[in-house]
Structures are given as C-alpha cells and as structure tokens.
Amino acid sequence: MTEADVVAELRDGMTIGIGGWGSRRKPMSLVRAILRSPLEDLTIVSYGGPDVGLLCAAGKVKKVVFGFVSLDSIPLEPHFRRARESGAVAAMELDEGMLRWGLYAAANRLPFLPMRAGFGSDVMRVNPSLKIVRSPYGDDELVAMPALKLDAALVHMNRADAQGAGQFLGPDLYFDDLYLMAAEKRFMSCERIVQTEDLLKEGSVHTLRINRSMTDGVVEAPRGAHFTSCEPDYPRDEAFQKTYAAAAASDETWSEFARVYLDVESEDAYQAAVRTGGFS
Amino acid sequence: MSSVADVCVAACADAWRGDGEILASAFGSVPLIGARLARLTFEPELLLSDGEAFLLANVPALSGAQEKIVEGWLPFASVFELLAAGRRHVMMMPSQIDRSGNMNISCVGDWSKPTRQLIGSRGGPGNTVNHPTSYWVPNHSTRSFVKHVDFVSGVGYDRPSGPFHEIRRVVTNLCVLDFETPDHSMRLRSLHPGVTVEHVVESTGFSLTIPGDVPATRTPTDDEMRAIESLDPSNLRGTEVKV
C-alpha cells in the first residue's frame, strides 16, 4: 500500500488510534498523508506527540483522547496547547494507564476493565461517562475503564514483511500491539519491507510482536517517523523539532512552515524538503 | 560546603529511605540525582531506570558518556505493571499543589477551555492511588502552593483514594513538607539552612501546620557530597533550583 491508499480507507468522523509515544516512533508519513487529505472531524487516541499537534494545527481533529501530549525534549506540544486554549478541540483526558487499559479492553472485546487509576482524580470529573464499580468479590471500588474501540489504527515499525508481520528493533514497543488489536482497520508503515525469511536477521524472535493477523496493510516509508525517533534506525531530529515548535509562534511563521513542509504533493516531496532545508 | 541544591538532593534521596527493592522513578534533575544518591548510599536495593526502557545495574552520572550496565528491560508496559503492583515510588514535579496534597500538571484555568494547557495528567492519577508519591517543587511560591488546584492530576488526602495511597514528601527550594498530621494536611517538616518560617508562610497560598520547633533540613555528608559531585559534574541541580 501507499500512504494515499491508507487515507482512502479512512472516513470523516472516525476514531483513529496512533501508535508510538510522545515524539517517538510515530507513523508520521501516514499523519502527513491525512494532512494532505480532506479528512476532518477525527477523534484521535494517542500517547500524544507531534501527530496530535499537526492534526490539530490542520483543523482535522474534533476530539483528542490522551494522557499527555508532549514532544519529550520539548515538554509541551505548542499546537495542541493552542488548540486546547482556543477551545478548538474537545478532549477526553485520562491517566496514561487508563488509555492502555481502554485499548486492552477493546482488544479483548470487553466492555470495560476495572482498575484503580482515575479514582479520586479530576479525570472522573471531566469524563462524567466514566463509572465506578464495586468488586463482586469484596468491597473494593474501582474505575470501570471503558473499551477504547478504534475505527482505525496507524503504527510505524522498523521492519515488516509484505504479509503484514511487523518488527520493532528499538527499546520499546510502546502500545502499538494494543492499538492494532483495538481497531477495525489496521495499518502499519515501516522503515523497510524485507523478505519474511530475513526478519530474524536484525532482531530476536521477541521483536516480532506484530503478527500478520493484526494488520490489514503495510506501507514502506523510509524515514516515515521523521522527525520523531525511530531507534535504532535514526534518532529524533531535534533541530527539525525545534523548528516545528518555534513555527507555532504565529500564524505567519506557521503558514511558512506549512508551505515548505506540509503543503507538498507527496511524502517524497516532504523528505526532499527536509533534506534541502529551505526554512529557518 | 553544600549549596541549596545539594540540600535539596539529599532531601529527595531521603524520601526513598526505607523503600528497598522498588523502582525509584524521578522527574527533574534534583530528584534524579537524589534517587541515584539514595541507591549509592543507604538504599542499595532500589531499582533505577535510564528514563528510556532499561534498568541500570550501575549508577552513572546524569550527563556524560559513562557506560550503562543494563540489568533489565523496562518498557512502558512494564512500568505500568510495577506501578499497579505497588513496587514503585515516584517523585513528580507538580505545577500546583494544595494543602491536602492534590496536585496539578494538567492545565491552568477551567479545564474545558484552559488559559494554559500543560502536559496532561500523565500517570498522576494512577501513581497516587497505587504506590507512594512524592513531589519536587524547585520554585516554592504562592503560584505553585495554592488553595485549590485547577485540576486534580494527583490525588490528595481529602479525596477517595483506596488502600494504597501515600503522599510521602514534598521537597522544595525552601523546605521539606509532609502530611504527618491527624488530618493529613501539609506540615512543615524541616527548613533548609538560612530559610525562615516566615519566608515559607509567605510563599505558601494556604495555611500550613507548623510545629513549635522546626528542625533544619540536614546537609549532605562528605561522602554524599562526593557522590553528588560525581553524579552531576555539570551542576544540572544548581540550574534547576530557584535561589
């Protein structure tokens, strides 16, 4: 598949889960393809980073389901901040463990899973739909974290085969497996598509966490996580991330950033623009 | 001669005293150095992470190229498991904290349309109801110590919190605070050298419990000072603390 093929499978108003964590191994080429599309009114479920920021800045987002949104080395995501402070996007704020538990419930086709996180906090106040349940085996009161069912999931892996097996070679899978298992339509980009028999050449069997029953389509996207990190293939592009964050300062600086890097015809054109610079 | 930052580091380390074989998670340079100091001295069984996905068998400096010896894999999924099992004591950096230990890292103003969006609740709600939590405030002021937090991202003592709730310590650039009072309201535990009770009271937006005789926060020992210097040769701690 191509990024455009994935976008063609998405619809206005969908709930879309995006893998990775903060500014780490995000399926950015798929996010950029959404930016180039007419898609809108999306609900985004994410351990949020620049995926959330870019989609908010482009007016694609109706609601963000999040535990945090951060660029890691830059603690606050400026575009997400702007969207929240202007009231442009709705929010479902959760504890980060609640987000995981909601995906896990959806993956297990359960309506909810009990947990302690959230109890007593304002996460309950701002999400009045969240319920407390009493243990059927005792007196414990627990938060019933509802399943976070996704219409679609987007993740980025280091390697994959053409049949849809995925491999992470970095230090952390994050929760990419859960996003895929919680979703109806499951799309995986990767740095490189390899022959199945070559999958174990770069990592142990433990890195093959994504089996082909968990995905519906694979996109080969070299440097597709740019500017987030994709260890061990490449680290975060900190200089570019700084440029991205600084461009949020005004409408003028942002429209110039968008003109150079986002309002381009393809992912190839984006990668070419990154190589040649052209923005300061 | 120890600086305010050194006193803060030792006070943070003391928060983990007696914790044994649990994960010491820390946000901010001073708590990170504090956790490593505790591990190097009086709490050798503490588990330390590199902040990415590995447990460290050695205790490297915060900056520099010292080799990391890995004793375990700790991806975020495993952190969540340790957290839910209660085998963790985290020190977080609240933007706001109140008299009962409720803390906010989510937003300033009304949550539905905040005047300032912060990072989000992160693990605060889950941390505070699952295992001990402490806080580090490098700039103790009425902006951070408020009557009411704008959003409860970490649960304090005046809210339902279940059987595993403990807010152990709040370390600031002025003093150490705890909740060892009959109603678990915040108490002045010790004053950093040179700081007066009046200064703390003026810098706090609610009434503190103040014992008749407030001890001074201890200064690091010579051995601890050597450890602190080796853990933080570029003085990240000094740049974090408001003097």
PDB file of C-alpha atoms in Angstrom, chain B residues 68-152:
ATOM      1  CA  LYS B  68      25.338   1.964  31.296  1.00  0.00           C
ATOM      2  CA  ILE B  69      25.212  -1.583  32.636  1.00  0.00           C
ATOM      3  CA  VAL B  70      21.744  -2.983  31.965  1.00  0.00           C
ATOM      4  CA  GLU B  71      20.144  -5.336  34.493  1.00  0.00           C
ATOM      5  CA  GLY B  72      16.671  -5.456  32.995  1.00  0.00           C
ATOM      6  CA  TRP B  73      14.230  -4.371  30.319  1.00  0.00           C
ATOM      7  CA  LEU B  74      11.615  -1.886  31.442  1.00  0.00           C
ATOM      8  CA  PRO B  75       9.392  -0.760  28.575  1.00  0.00           C
ATOM      9  CA  PHE B  76       6.423   1.450  29.467  1.00  0.00           C
ATOM     10  CA  ALA B  77       4.164  -1.620  29.688  1.00  0.00           C
ATOM     11  CA  SER B  78       6.403  -2.965  32.480  1.00  0.00           C
ATOM     12  CA  VAL B  79       6.399   0.387  34.269  1.00  0.00           C
ATOM     13  CA  PHE B  80       2.593   0.225  34.317  1.00  0.00           C
ATOM     14  CA  GLU B  81       2.788  -3.301  35.752  1.00  0.00           C
ATOM     15  CA  LEU B  82       5.245  -2.339  38.506  1.00  0.00           C
ATOM     16  CA  LEU B  83       3.073   0.679  39.247  1.00  0.00           C
ATOM     17  CA  ALA B  84      -0.121  -1.358  39.610  1.00  0.00           C
ATOM     18  CA  ALA B  85       1.750  -3.908  41.752  1.00  0.00           C
ATOM     19  CA  GLY B  86       2.813  -1.068  44.066  1.00  0.00           C
ATOM     20  CA  ARG B  87       6.546  -1.705  43.605  1.00  0.00           C
ATOM     21  CA  ARG B  88       7.375   1.906  42.817  1.00  0.00           C
ATOM     22  CA  HIS B  89       7.811   5.307  44.490  1.00  0.00           C
ATOM     23  CA  VAL B  90       7.697   8.224  42.094  1.00  0.00           C
ATOM     24  CA  MET B  91       8.744  11.838  42.592  1.00  0.00           C
ATOM     25  CA  MET B  92       6.885  14.144  40.212  1.00  0.00           C
ATOM     26  CA  MET B  93       7.009  17.909  39.598  1.00  0.00           C
ATOM     27  CA  PRO B  94       3.588  19.489  40.139  1.00  0.00           C
ATOM     28  CA  SER B  95       2.675  22.850  38.659  1.00  0.00           C
ATOM     29  CA  GLN B  96       0.223  23.351  41.518  1.00  0.00           C
ATOM     30  CA  ILE B  97      -0.196  21.575  44.861  1.00  0.00           C
ATOM     31  CA  ASP B  98      -2.677  22.155  47.680  1.00  0.00           C
ATOM     32  CA  ARG B  99      -2.856  21.621  51.440  1.00  0.00           C
ATOM     33  CA  SER B 100      -4.114  18.033  51.100  1.00  0.00           C
ATOM     34  CA  GLY B 101      -1.521  17.065  48.525  1.00  0.00           C
ATOM     35  CA  ASN B 102      -3.736  17.264  45.456  1.00  0.00           C
ATOM     36  CA  MET B 103      -1.526  18.221  42.531  1.00  0.00           C
ATOM     37  CA  ASN B 104      -1.979  19.532  39.019  1.00  0.00           C
ATOM     38  CA  ILE B 105       0.073  19.040  35.845  1.00  0.00           C
ATOM     39  CA  SER B 106      -2.893  19.197  33.501  1.00  0.00           C
ATOM     40  CA  CYS B 107      -3.924  22.788  32.900  1.00  0.00           C
ATOM     41  CA  VAL B 108      -4.277  26.257  34.405  1.00  0.00           C
ATOM     42  CA  GLY B 109      -7.794  27.661  34.479  1.00  0.00           C
ATOM     43  CA  ASP B 110     -11.027  25.927  33.586  1.00  0.00           C
ATOM     44  CA  TRP B 111     -10.260  22.501  32.087  1.00  0.00           C
ATOM     45  CA  SER B 112     -12.897  22.855  29.354  1.00  0.00           C
ATOM     46  CA  LYS B 113     -11.006  25.818  27.869  1.00  0.00           C
ATOM     47  CA  PRO B 114      -7.806  26.299  29.841  1.00  0.00           C
ATOM     48  CA  THR B 115      -5.853  29.530  29.931  1.00  0.00           C
ATOM     49  CA  ARG B 116      -2.747  27.355  29.815  1.00  0.00           C
ATOM     50  CA  GLN B 117      -2.680  23.752  28.693  1.00  0.00           C
ATOM     51  CA  LEU B 118       0.076  21.814  30.472  1.00  0.00           C
ATOM     52  CA  ILE B 119       1.405  18.339  29.671  1.00  0.00           C
ATOM     53  CA  GLY B 120      -1.703  16.436  30.807  1.00  0.00           C
ATOM     54  CA  SER B 121      -2.375  14.158  33.775  1.00  0.00           C
ATOM     55  CA  ARG B 122       0.232  11.609  32.631  1.00  0.00           C
ATOM     56  CA  GLY B 123       0.442   8.862  35.270  1.00  0.00           C
ATOM     57  CA  GLY B 124      -0.546  11.117  38.177  1.00  0.00           C
ATOM     58  CA  PRO B 125      -3.995   9.653  38.851  1.00  0.00           C
ATOM     59  CA  GLY B 126      -2.689   6.076  38.740  1.00  0.00           C
ATOM     60  CA  ASN B 127       0.546   6.733  40.620  1.00  0.00           C
ATOM     61  CA  THR B 128      -1.129   8.380  43.583  1.00  0.00           C
ATOM     62  CA  VAL B 129      -3.659   5.593  44.196  1.00  0.00           C
ATOM     63  CA  ASN B 130      -1.238   2.706  43.604  1.00  0.00           C
ATOM     64  CA  HIS B 131       2.036   3.481  45.379  1.00  0.00           C
ATOM     65  CA  PRO B 132       3.924   6.182  47.304  1.00  0.00           C
ATOM     66  CA  THR B 133       4.264   9.514  45.523  1.00  0.00           C
ATOM     67  CA  SER B 134       6.441  12.479  46.444  1.00  0.00           C
ATOM     68  CA  TYR B 135       6.822  15.887  44.845  1.00  0.00           C
ATOM     69  CA  TRP B 136       9.628  18.261  43.939  1.00  0.00           C
ATOM     70  CA  VAL B 137       8.929  21.975  43.558  1.00  0.00           C
ATOM     71  CA  PRO B 138      12.063  23.936  42.573  1.00  0.00           C
ATOM     72  CA  ASN B 139      10.322  27.307  42.956  1.00  0.00           C
ATOM     73  CA  HIS B 140       8.213  27.384  46.133  1.00  0.00           C
ATOM     74  CA  SER B 141       5.698  30.214  45.686  1.00  0.00           C
ATOM     75  CA  THR B 142       2.038  31.111  46.043  1.00  0.00           C
ATOM     76  CA  ARG B 143       1.704  30.255  42.347  1.00  0.00           C
ATOM     77  CA  SER B 144       2.609  26.627  42.986  1.00  0.00           C
ATOM     78  CA  PHE B 145       1.289  26.231  46.554  1.00  0.00           C
ATOM     79  CA  VAL B 146      -2.360  27.146  46.025  1.00  0.00           C
ATOM     80  CA  LYS B 147      -5.586  26.948  47.990  1.00  0.00           C
ATOM     81  CA  HIS B 148      -7.261  24.897  45.257  1.00  0.00           C
ATOM     82  CA  VAL B 149      -5.552  23.221  42.316  1.00  0.00           C
ATOM     83  CA  ASP B 150      -7.237  23.867  38.968  1.00  0.00           C
ATOM     84  CA  PHE B 151      -7.217  20.168  38.107  1.00  0.00           C
ATOM     85  CA  VAL B 152      -6.575  17.141  40.321  1.00  0.00           C
TER      86      VAL B 152
END
